[in-house]
Amino acid sequence: MTSYDSLLTELRSIALLESCGHVLGWDEQTYMPPGGAEHRANQLSLLAGMVHERATSPQLGDLLASAEQNEKSDDPDLPSAANLREARRKYDRSTKLPRRLVEELSRVCTLSQQAWVQARKDSKFADFLPWLEQVVALRREEADVVGYGDGVPYDALLDEYEPGMTAAEVTTLFAGLRDELVPLIAEIVDSGRQPDISILQRSYPVAEQRDFGTAAATAIGFDFHKGRLDEAAHPFCSGFGPGDTRLTTRYDEHHFPGAFFGTLHEAGHGIYEQGLNPAEFGTPMGTYASLGIHESQSRLWENFVGRSRAFWNHYYSSAKQTFSTALADVAEDTFLWCVNDVRPTFIRVEADEATYNLHILLRFELEQPLVSGDLKPADVPAAWNEKFTQYFGITPPTDAMGCLQDIHWSGGGIGYFPTYSLGNMYAAQFFEAARRDLGDLDEQFAAGDFAPLKTWLNQNIHQRGQQYRANRLVEVVTGERLAYQPLVNHLREKFSALYGL
Amino acid sequence: MTSYDSLLTELRSIALLESCGHVLGWDEQTYMPPGGAEHRANQLSLLAGMVHERATSPQLGDLLASAEQNEKSDDPDLPSAANLREARRKYDRSTKLPRRLVEELSRVCTLSQQAWVQARKDSKFADFLPWLEQVVALRREEADVVGYGDGVPYDALLDEYEPGMTAAEVTTLFAGLRDELVPLIAEIVDSGRQPDISILQRSYPVAEQRDFGTAAATAIGFDFHKGRLDEAAHPFCSGFGPGDTRLTTRYDEHHFPGAFFGTLHEAGHGIYEQGLNPAEFGTPMGTYASLGIHESQSRLWENFVGRSRAFWNHYYSSAKQTFSTALADVAEDTFLWCVNDVRPTFIRVEADEATYNLHILLRFELEQPLVSGDLKPADVPAAWNEKFTQYFGITPPTDAMGCLQDIHWSGGGIGYFPTYSLGNMYAAQFFEAARRDLGDLDEQFAAGDFAPLKTWLNQNIHQRGQQYRANRLVEVVTGERLAYQPLVNHLREKFSALYGL
């Protein structure tokens, strides 16, 4: 066996062990009885420790170095080159972190998250502040240890979620997006037109929602022979490995869009996981490209497909039949408008397709100075509210509705937020390319045919794993560098029609 | 830290890792999509290999030897002495097995089980025979490697499931039991009386069965804050560790007893798991005493409590309310008789409380000569049918209804069957002792009060872990050596009343 083959064998074995933790994590969120929490924490901590030990072992380092010697190639896109590149990136990042910092981050983030839950409940930022200060300090230290070349410290954190992306690139993209989005949203608000979204809060029985959502997830291509849909308080998708991908959603009888678009969203993630090459499981070539690319797949099915007129051309009669009481007097156009209602609101996870991106931009614009040291954690609420008022024209009445709303920072997730809007941009650009390649997608959707799009995504994105970094993948697939215009074009076109702009 | 403390730390850590496999095993039986089977097998095999490596490591051997030097004690019942005794037993057994034999057993038993599934479906013993021959040969080899002192090879296999028990003791106990049971069953058959058990096959809606069974499991003391009840094709109970014990059952709308008594049975196992001392998790003092003792806890709640007149004094009105259509015209006495119907049948897992033991005896009487070499696997069907006709007065029409019915031998489980009837004997003897200690149990059950019995079991059995071997535990708890008479007394008393003997 060559050192390269031995390297892949070891990576697969580590990934297999890691995937055991995914099963336990999924069970924790779906079925675990409350009394099992402490034992589960012990199990997960043991597995994480074992995975970390193997992923940073000198033996793995030796294998990697030896494989790099023997497998040298001039073509960086070759599977072996991609595997070595990403294995090296991950190994270096992991081994650069001193054990003390890893343990301190884990301990502080666990406690910080508990403090955040209470602080948000009480809407008392002061109670969360000491934790935010510690989290920011530790992750700034991490950025220094990991390094960021000629860039800024933020790059080191962003790179964990979106390998190869820089703060400078994001800043440019987001600035362009903001300059188009703010006036578009203003036009919508100024139009004075608003659908009566109370029809989405009528009675939608949970059992029917479950069946309807499952049928739609199946139709767009999620394979229930190789996956499941369960309930969880905080919906997520978890790919355990080949043949087993788990989706979760949450139902509210009086809020139709939550579970339905949530299911499509998670199914989008799930279709990506199911589309990875099973023969490459555990190696970079069998791993998703980045969190932004992952998000592009969920947003594409949720928004570009699920909230399209063509989709409801196909599904509305079935929806009317399923929810015959709630939708009896609702015309298809009205329904379509309701599920595409745009209005400035305080909570990101409830935001519509257009304003959502402003929520992300705002966070990114606070995260950068937090990491550079230009913004003190204590000044976050004021900065948040000022920026929010500027972008949305409304001011959060409490910190719980403002800077305390998200879980990310409390758990150490700084540098993660940008991937959400990058995902929207990737999705728009991919969708535009798919439309070019596949012809009239609307006609296909209206006929309930989602297979061509799914196959296109499988071939162009999923099966490539980490062959390309996200930025390069976009170029390879669409022929263009990543840009914000496709997303803006999509939003402007859709909402111009709905709001008569 | 003393070497003894270090030993316990390592044992706990191994058990924690092993318990991750339990979560994956439970998920495999309850929620895993079909496509996940191969990946799950890889995950479980990896975990099992890691556990085996640590459980047989020279480091663990050194720790054990050192702890034995330093913790010597004259009192074999002291927790430390019990921990060392059982850790030594497990370590020696595991390390005696050469890796080749372990792997061969694992491989052959997996393939053998697949072959058995098909052979049973086709009722073709000949297709299973080559596998049975390999399994028997491998386990005979195992017995030789493990050793059995002055005993017989069968002892080495039995010892895996029922530490300290010998074939000679089981033979004596089972002979006595058989000599009492065969005439008792004959008397019941000769009485010519039979309840109309078709009333148990009326419509019992699954949702109502679930609620009714859950309420009963809760009432007898299974803590749903620290456990769950789910569905599985082959019901089982799995204790993941402190605070998390999972039960499973299966529902058939037209067979009331299956799920209900199955739930009580698994809840009995679950109450044992929940009653183990959480502070001792992973060490022998926090581990169930033996499979026979485990079975005694399930049979006790299923049969001695759940099929008693007193239990239905309390529950029948609620059953009648829940299953108002099915039970409208059924008197309590009739119902009680139906759930205690005794008649010779072919399938062990559907057998009643009395004939069940004959099914076990028969298997034990074939297993012994199989392991000694006196019975050739090829001669199993003839030997089975001859013995079956002798015990039950009926002859299996096919091998699927006869020697092919059980999964155990195909998976290598030889020496396991006796624990089922040992469990019944332990249960009877424990129940008799509990009755002595707790006064009128019938009155308590009839009032729906199961707490005194549960607490008694917690204190006398569960919390002792492996402080005593099963045989000694029976003596400590009941003041008597294990005997078959309490079980016979229980059966004779119950069925005399029901059948007017």
mmCIF file with all atom_site columns, N, CA, C and O in Angstrom, chain B residues 163-202:
data_model
loop_
_atom_site.group_PDB
_atom_site.id
_atom_site.type_symbol
_atom_site.label_atom_id
_atom_site.label_alt_id
_atom_site.label_comp_id
_atom_site.label_asym_id
_atom_site.label_entity_id
_atom_site.label_seq_id
_atom_site.pdbx_PDB_ins_code
_atom_site.Cartn_x
_atom_site.Cartn_y
_atom_site.Cartn_z
_atom_site.occupancy
_atom_site.B_iso_or_equiv
_atom_site.pdbx_formal_charge
_atom_site.auth_seq_id
_atom_site.auth_comp_id
_atom_site.auth_asym_id
_atom_site.auth_atom_id
_atom_site.pdbx_PDB_model_num
ATOM 1   N N  . PRO B 1 163 ? -22.127 -16.399 34.610 1.00 0.00 ? 163 PRO B N  1
ATOM 2   C CA . PRO B 1 163 ? -20.832 -16.678 35.233 1.00 0.00 ? 163 PRO B CA 1
ATOM 3   C C  . PRO B 1 163 ? -20.965 -17.550 36.475 1.00 0.00 ? 163 PRO B C  1
ATOM 4   O O  . PRO B 1 163 ? -21.792 -17.275 37.351 1.00 0.00 ? 163 PRO B O  1
ATOM 5   N N  . GLY B 1 164 ? -20.163 -18.608 36.516 1.00 0.00 ? 164 GLY B N  1
ATOM 6   C CA . GLY B 1 164 ? -20.126 -19.454 37.704 1.00 0.00 ? 164 GLY B CA 1
ATOM 7   C C  . GLY B 1 164 ? -21.092 -20.630 37.655 1.00 0.00 ? 164 GLY B C  1
ATOM 8   O O  . GLY B 1 164 ? -20.989 -21.558 38.455 1.00 0.00 ? 164 GLY B O  1
ATOM 9   N N  . MET B 1 165 ? -22.045 -20.582 36.747 1.00 0.00 ? 165 MET B N  1
ATOM 10  C CA . MET B 1 165 ? -23.026 -21.676 36.650 1.00 0.00 ? 165 MET B CA 1
ATOM 11  C C  . MET B 1 165 ? -22.399 -22.820 35.851 1.00 0.00 ? 165 MET B C  1
ATOM 12  O O  . MET B 1 165 ? -21.595 -22.590 34.951 1.00 0.00 ? 165 MET B O  1
ATOM 13  N N  . THR B 1 166 ? -22.739 -24.067 36.193 1.00 0.00 ? 166 THR B N  1
ATOM 14  C CA . THR B 1 166 ? -22.197 -25.215 35.454 1.00 0.00 ? 166 THR B CA 1
ATOM 15  C C  . THR B 1 166 ? -23.317 -26.017 34.807 1.00 0.00 ? 166 THR B C  1
ATOM 16  O O  . THR B 1 166 ? -24.480 -25.968 35.257 1.00 0.00 ? 166 THR B O  1
ATOM 17  N N  . ALA B 1 167 ? -22.956 -26.752 33.785 1.00 0.00 ? 167 ALA B N  1
ATOM 18  C CA . ALA B 1 167 ? -23.927 -27.611 33.100 1.00 0.00 ? 167 ALA B CA 1
ATOM 19  C C  . ALA B 1 167 ? -24.516 -28.637 34.072 1.00 0.00 ? 167 ALA B C  1
ATOM 20  O O  . ALA B 1 167 ? -25.700 -28.958 34.000 1.00 0.00 ? 167 ALA B O  1
ATOM 21  N N  . ALA B 1 168 ? -23.686 -29.109 34.989 1.00 0.00 ? 168 ALA B N  1
ATOM 22  C CA . ALA B 1 168 ? -24.159 -30.110 35.942 1.00 0.00 ? 168 ALA B CA 1
ATOM 23  C C  . ALA B 1 168 ? -25.288 -29.543 36.811 1.00 0.00 ? 168 ALA B C  1
ATOM 24  O O  . ALA B 1 168 ? -26.332 -30.182 37.011 1.00 0.00 ? 168 ALA B O  1
ATOM 25  N N  . GLU B 1 169 ? -25.089 -28.318 37.308 1.00 0.00 ? 169 GLU B N  1
ATOM 26  C CA . GLU B 1 169 ? -26.133 -27.695 38.131 1.00 0.00 ? 169 GLU B CA 1
ATOM 27  C C  . GLU B 1 169 ? -27.409 -27.483 37.325 1.00 0.00 ? 169 GLU B C  1
ATOM 28  O O  . GLU B 1 169 ? -28.521 -27.743 37.813 1.00 0.00 ? 169 GLU B O  1
ATOM 29  N N  . VAL B 1 170 ? -27.239 -26.994 36.106 1.00 0.00 ? 170 VAL B N  1
ATOM 30  C CA . VAL B 1 170 ? -28.418 -26.744 35.270 1.00 0.00 ? 170 VAL B CA 1
ATOM 31  C C  . VAL B 1 170 ? -29.141 -28.060 34.996 1.00 0.00 ? 170 VAL B C  1
ATOM 32  O O  . VAL B 1 170 ? -30.375 -28.138 35.062 1.00 0.00 ? 170 VAL B O  1
ATOM 33  N N  . THR B 1 171 ? -28.379 -29.103 34.706 1.00 0.00 ? 171 THR B N  1
ATOM 34  C CA . THR B 1 171 ? -28.985 -30.398 34.412 1.00 0.00 ? 171 THR B CA 1
ATOM 35  C C  . THR B 1 171 ? -29.848 -30.878 35.584 1.00 0.00 ? 171 THR B C  1
ATOM 36  O O  . THR B 1 171 ? -30.988 -31.311 35.402 1.00 0.00 ? 171 THR B O  1
ATOM 37  N N  . THR B 1 172 ? -29.303 -30.767 36.784 1.00 0.00 ? 172 THR B N  1
ATOM 38  C CA . THR B 1 172 ? -30.048 -31.194 37.974 1.00 0.00 ? 172 THR B CA 1
ATOM 39  C C  . THR B 1 172 ? -31.331 -30.372 38.140 1.00 0.00 ? 172 THR B C  1
ATOM 40  O O  . THR B 1 172 ? -32.425 -30.916 38.332 1.00 0.00 ? 172 THR B O  1
ATOM 41  N N  . LEU B 1 173 ? -31.179 -29.054 38.048 1.00 0.00 ? 173 LEU B N  1
ATOM 42  C CA . LEU B 1 173 ? -32.343 -28.174 38.219 1.00 0.00 ? 173 LEU B CA 1
ATOM 43  C C  . LEU B 1 173 ? -33.394 -28.439 37.142 1.00 0.00 ? 173 LEU B C  1
ATOM 44  O O  . LEU B 1 173 ? -34.598 -28.532 37.438 1.00 0.00 ? 173 LEU B O  1
ATOM 45  N N  . PHE B 1 174 ? -32.940 -28.564 35.905 1.00 0.00 ? 174 PHE B N  1
ATOM 46  C CA . PHE B 1 174 ? -33.884 -28.737 34.802 1.00 0.00 ? 174 PHE B CA 1
ATOM 47  C C  . PHE B 1 174 ? -34.571 -30.099 34.867 1.00 0.00 ? 174 PHE B C  1
ATOM 48  O O  . PHE B 1 174 ? -35.740 -30.222 34.489 1.00 0.00 ? 174 PHE B O  1
ATOM 49  N N  . ALA B 1 175 ? -33.845 -31.120 35.338 1.00 0.00 ? 175 ALA B N  1
ATOM 50  C CA . ALA B 1 175 ? -34.457 -32.451 35.448 1.00 0.00 ? 175 ALA B CA 1
ATOM 51  C C  . ALA B 1 175 ? -35.617 -32.399 36.443 1.00 0.00 ? 175 ALA B C  1
ATOM 52  O O  . ALA B 1 175 ? -36.714 -32.915 36.188 1.00 0.00 ? 175 ALA B O  1
ATOM 53  N N  . GLY B 1 176 ? -35.365 -31.739 37.574 1.00 0.00 ? 176 GLY B N  1
ATOM 54  C CA . GLY B 1 176 ? -36.417 -31.620 38.577 1.00 0.00 ? 176 GLY B CA 1
ATOM 55  C C  . GLY B 1 176 ? -37.603 -30.835 38.030 1.00 0.00 ? 176 GLY B C  1
ATOM 56  O O  . GLY B 1 176 ? -38.775 -31.204 38.229 1.00 0.00 ? 176 GLY B O  1
ATOM 57  N N  . LEU B 1 177 ? -37.291 -29.765 37.338 1.00 0.00 ? 177 LEU B N  1
ATOM 58  C CA . LEU B 1 177 ? -38.344 -28.920 36.778 1.00 0.00 ? 177 LEU B CA 1
ATOM 59  C C  . LEU B 1 177 ? -39.177 -29.715 35.769 1.00 0.00 ? 177 LEU B C  1
ATOM 60  O O  . LEU B 1 177 ? -40.417 -29.685 35.786 1.00 0.00 ? 177 LEU B O  1
ATOM 61  N N  . ARG B 1 178 ? -38.490 -30.451 34.894 1.00 0.00 ? 178 ARG B N  1
ATOM 62  C CA . ARG B 1 178 ? -39.166 -31.238 33.853 1.00 0.00 ? 178 ARG B CA 1
ATOM 63  C C  . ARG B 1 178 ? -40.104 -32.271 34.476 1.00 0.00 ? 178 ARG B C  1
ATOM 64  O O  . ARG B 1 178 ? -41.255 -32.425 34.051 1.00 0.00 ? 178 ARG B O  1
ATOM 65  N N  . ASP B 1 179 ? -39.614 -32.929 35.532 1.00 0.00 ? 179 ASP B N  1
ATOM 66  C CA . ASP B 1 179 ? -40.411 -33.977 36.150 1.00 0.00 ? 179 ASP B CA 1
ATOM 67  C C  . ASP B 1 179 ? -41.686 -33.445 36.807 1.00 0.00 ? 179 ASP B C  1
ATOM 68  O O  . ASP B 1 179 ? -42.634 -34.190 37.034 1.00 0.00 ? 179 ASP B O  1
ATOM 69  N N  . GLU B 1 180 ? -41.695 -32.163 37.095 1.00 0.00 ? 180 GLU B N  1
ATOM 70  C CA . GLU B 1 180 ? -42.906 -31.565 37.671 1.00 0.00 ? 180 GLU B CA 1
ATOM 71  C C  . GLU B 1 180 ? -43.773 -30.940 36.584 1.00 0.00 ? 180 GLU B C  1
ATOM 72  O O  . GLU B 1 180 ? -45.005 -30.964 36.654 1.00 0.00 ? 180 GLU B O  1
ATOM 73  N N  . LEU B 1 181 ? -43.100 -30.376 35.604 1.00 0.00 ? 181 LEU B N  1
ATOM 74  C CA . LEU B 1 181 ? -43.833 -29.623 34.572 1.00 0.00 ? 181 LEU B CA 1
ATOM 75  C C  . LEU B 1 181 ? -44.620 -30.515 33.630 1.00 0.00 ? 181 LEU B C  1
ATOM 76  O O  . LEU B 1 181 ? -45.775 -30.216 33.288 1.00 0.00 ? 181 LEU B O  1
ATOM 77  N N  . VAL B 1 182 ? -43.970 -31.605 33.196 1.00 0.00 ? 182 VAL B N  1
ATOM 78  C CA . VAL B 1 182 ? -44.627 -32.458 32.199 1.00 0.00 ? 182 VAL B CA 1
ATOM 79  C C  . VAL B 1 182 ? -45.989 -32.951 32.712 1.00 0.00 ? 182 VAL B C  1
ATOM 80  O O  . VAL B 1 182 ? -47.002 -32.799 32.025 1.00 0.00 ? 182 VAL B O  1
ATOM 81  N N  . PRO B 1 183 ? -46.040 -33.494 33.946 1.00 0.00 ? 183 PRO B N  1
ATOM 82  C CA . PRO B 1 183 ? -47.370 -33.904 34.439 1.00 0.00 ? 183 PRO B CA 1
ATOM 83  C C  . PRO B 1 183 ? -48.336 -32.733 34.648 1.00 0.00 ? 183 PRO B C  1
ATOM 84  O O  . PRO B 1 183 ? -49.530 -32.856 34.390 1.00 0.00 ? 183 PRO B O  1
ATOM 85  N N  . LEU B 1 184 ? -47.814 -31.566 35.076 1.00 0.00 ? 184 LEU B N  1
ATOM 86  C CA . LEU B 1 184 ? -48.709 -30.410 35.276 1.00 0.00 ? 184 LEU B CA 1
ATOM 87  C C  . LEU B 1 184 ? -49.368 -30.022 33.959 1.00 0.00 ? 184 LEU B C  1
ATOM 88  O O  . LEU B 1 184 ? -50.585 -29.810 33.884 1.00 0.00 ? 184 LEU B O  1
ATOM 89  N N  . ILE B 1 185 ? -48.556 -29.970 32.917 1.00 0.00 ? 185 ILE B N  1
ATOM 90  C CA . ILE B 1 185 ? -49.100 -29.580 31.617 1.00 0.00 ? 185 ILE B CA 1
ATOM 91  C C  . ILE B 1 185 ? -50.078 -30.644 31.116 1.00 0.00 ? 185 ILE B C  1
ATOM 92  O O  . ILE B 1 185 ? -51.140 -30.327 30.560 1.00 0.00 ? 185 ILE B O  1
ATOM 93  N N  . ALA B 1 186 ? -49.734 -31.902 31.367 1.00 0.00 ? 186 ALA B N  1
ATOM 94  C CA . ALA B 1 186 ? -50.642 -32.978 30.975 1.00 0.00 ? 186 ALA B CA 1
ATOM 95  C C  . ALA B 1 186 ? -51.985 -32.834 31.694 1.00 0.00 ? 186 ALA B C  1
ATOM 96  O O  . ALA B 1 186 ? -53.056 -32.997 31.092 1.00 0.00 ? 186 ALA B O  1
ATOM 97  N N  . GLU B 1 187 ? -51.930 -32.500 32.964 1.00 0.00 ? 187 GLU B N  1
ATOM 98  C CA . GLU B 1 187 ? -53.180 -32.306 33.727 1.00 0.00 ? 187 GLU B CA 1
ATOM 99  C C  . GLU B 1 187 ? -54.013 -31.183 33.117 1.00 0.00 ? 187 GLU B C  1
ATOM 100 O O  . GLU B 1 187 ? -55.243 -31.284 33.021 1.00 0.00 ? 187 GLU B O  1
ATOM 101 N N  . ILE B 1 188 ? -53.326 -30.101 32.747 1.00 0.00 ? 188 ILE B N  1
ATOM 102 C CA . ILE B 1 188 ? -54.053 -28.962 32.160 1.00 0.00 ? 188 ILE B CA 1
ATOM 103 C C  . ILE B 1 188 ? -54.717 -29.384 30.845 1.00 0.00 ? 188 ILE B C  1
ATOM 104 O O  . ILE B 1 188 ? -55.901 -29.118 30.614 1.00 0.00 ? 188 ILE B O  1
ATOM 105 N N  . VAL B 1 189 ? -53.937 -30.075 29.992 1.00 0.00 ? 189 VAL B N  1
ATOM 106 C CA . VAL B 1 189 ? -54.490 -30.524 28.713 1.00 0.00 ? 189 VAL B CA 1
ATOM 107 C C  . VAL B 1 189 ? -55.641 -31.498 28.948 1.00 0.00 ? 189 VAL B C  1
ATOM 108 O O  . VAL B 1 189 ? -56.704 -31.395 28.326 1.00 0.00 ? 189 VAL B O  1
ATOM 109 N N  . ASP B 1 190 ? -55.419 -32.429 29.899 1.00 0.00 ? 190 ASP B N  1
ATOM 110 C CA . ASP B 1 190 ? -56.436 -33.437 30.165 1.00 0.00 ? 190 ASP B CA 1
ATOM 111 C C  . ASP B 1 190 ? -57.706 -32.846 30.766 1.00 0.00 ? 190 ASP B C  1
ATOM 112 O O  . ASP B 1 190 ? -58.773 -33.468 30.701 1.00 0.00 ? 190 ASP B O  1
ATOM 113 N N  . SER B 1 191 ? -57.582 -31.656 31.368 1.00 0.00 ? 191 SER B N  1
ATOM 114 C CA . SER B 1 191 ? -58.779 -31.059 31.985 1.00 0.00 ? 191 SER B CA 1
ATOM 115 C C  . SER B 1 191 ? -59.842 -30.779 30.927 1.00 0.00 ? 191 SER B C  1
ATOM 116 O O  . SER B 1 191 ? -61.019 -30.610 31.233 1.00 0.00 ? 191 SER B O  1
ATOM 117 N N  . GLY B 1 192 ? -59.378 -30.686 29.671 1.00 0.00 ? 192 GLY B N  1
ATOM 118 C CA . GLY B 1 192 ? -60.332 -30.443 28.594 1.00 0.00 ? 192 GLY B CA 1
ATOM 119 C C  . GLY B 1 192 ? -60.882 -29.032 28.600 1.00 0.00 ? 192 GLY B C  1
ATOM 120 O O  . GLY B 1 192 ? -61.705 -28.660 27.763 1.00 0.00 ? 192 GLY B O  1
ATOM 121 N N  . ARG B 1 193 ? -60.405 -28.210 29.519 1.00 0.00 ? 193 ARG B N  1
ATOM 122 C CA . ARG B 1 193 ? -60.905 -26.834 29.592 1.00 0.00 ? 193 ARG B CA 1
ATOM 123 C C  . ARG B 1 193 ? -59.974 -25.902 28.824 1.00 0.00 ? 193 ARG B C  1
ATOM 124 O O  . ARG B 1 193 ? -58.760 -25.998 28.925 1.00 0.00 ? 193 ARG B O  1
ATOM 125 N N  . GLN B 1 194 ? -60.553 -25.017 28.057 1.00 0.00 ? 194 GLN B N  1
ATOM 126 C CA . GLN B 1 194 ? -59.762 -24.033 27.317 1.00 0.00 ? 194 GLN B CA 1
ATOM 127 C C  . GLN B 1 194 ? -60.521 -22.717 27.229 1.00 0.00 ? 194 GLN B C  1
ATOM 128 O O  . GLN B 1 194 ? -61.707 -22.718 26.894 1.00 0.00 ? 194 GLN B O  1
ATOM 129 N N  . PRO B 1 195 ? -59.850 -21.612 27.517 1.00 0.00 ? 195 PRO B N  1
ATOM 130 C CA . PRO B 1 195 ? -60.548 -20.332 27.354 1.00 0.00 ? 195 PRO B CA 1
ATOM 131 C C  . PRO B 1 195 ? -60.673 -20.006 25.864 1.00 0.00 ? 195 PRO B C  1
ATOM 132 O O  . PRO B 1 195 ? -59.918 -20.531 25.047 1.00 0.00 ? 195 PRO B O  1
ATOM 133 N N  . ASP B 1 196 ? -61.604 -19.126 25.530 1.00 0.00 ? 196 ASP B N  1
ATOM 134 C CA . ASP B 1 196 ? -61.776 -18.711 24.136 1.00 0.00 ? 196 ASP B CA 1
ATOM 135 C C  . ASP B 1 196 ? -60.829 -17.547 23.856 1.00 0.00 ? 196 ASP B C  1
ATOM 136 O O  . ASP B 1 196 ? -61.195 -16.372 23.987 1.00 0.00 ? 196 ASP B O  1
ATOM 137 N N  . ILE B 1 197 ? -59.605 -17.905 23.460 1.00 0.00 ? 197 ILE B N  1
ATOM 138 C CA . ILE B 1 197 ? -58.584 -16.854 23.325 1.00 0.00 ? 197 ILE B CA 1
ATOM 139 C C  . ILE B 1 197 ? -58.783 -15.961 22.109 1.00 0.00 ? 197 ILE B C  1
ATOM 140 O O  . ILE B 1 197 ? -58.032 -15.012 21.905 1.00 0.00 ? 197 ILE B O  1
ATOM 141 N N  . SER B 1 198 ? -59.811 -16.245 21.314 1.00 0.00 ? 198 SER B N  1
ATOM 142 C CA . SER B 1 198 ? -60.054 -15.375 20.150 1.00 0.00 ? 198 SER B CA 1
ATOM 143 C C  . SER B 1 198 ? -60.416 -13.953 20.587 1.00 0.00 ? 198 SER B C  1
ATOM 144 O O  . SER B 1 198 ? -60.250 -13.005 19.820 1.00 0.00 ? 198 SER B O  1
ATOM 145 N N  . ILE B 1 199 ? -60.847 -13.792 21.809 1.00 0.00 ? 199 ILE B N  1
ATOM 146 C CA . ILE B 1 199 ? -61.167 -12.417 22.246 1.00 0.00 ? 199 ILE B CA 1
ATOM 147 C C  . ILE B 1 199 ? -59.913 -11.539 22.309 1.00 0.00 ? 199 ILE B C  1
ATOM 148 O O  . ILE B 1 199 ? -59.995 -10.321 22.223 1.00 0.00 ? 199 ILE B O  1
ATOM 149 N N  . LEU B 1 200 ? -58.746 -12.172 22.427 1.00 0.00 ? 200 LEU B N  1
ATOM 150 C CA . LEU B 1 200 ? -57.493 -11.384 22.443 1.00 0.00 ? 200 LEU B CA 1
ATOM 151 C C  . LEU B 1 200 ? -57.044 -11.003 21.039 1.00 0.00 ? 200 LEU B C  1
ATOM 152 O O  . LEU B 1 200 ? -56.068 -10.286 20.862 1.00 0.00 ? 200 LEU B O  1
ATOM 153 N N  . GLN B 1 201 ? -57.804 -11.538 20.043 1.00 0.00 ? 201 GLN B N  1
ATOM 154 C CA . GLN B 1 201 ? -57.450 -11.231 18.644 1.00 0.00 ? 201 GLN B CA 1
ATOM 155 C C  . GLN B 1 201 ? -58.456 -10.287 18.005 1.00 0.00 ? 201 GLN B C  1
ATOM 156 O O  . GLN B 1 201 ? -58.451 -10.095 16.793 1.00 0.00 ? 201 GLN B O  1
ATOM 157 N N  . ARG B 1 202 ? -59.305 -9.715  18.822 1.00 0.00 ? 202 ARG B N  1
ATOM 158 C CA . ARG B 1 202 ? -60.223 -8.700  18.298 1.00 0.00 ? 202 ARG B CA 1
ATOM 159 C C  . ARG B 1 202 ? -59.421 -7.436  17.976 1.00 0.00 ? 202 ARG B C  1
ATOM 160 O O  . ARG B 1 202 ? -58.207 -7.445  18.056 1.00 0.00 ? 202 ARG B O  1
#
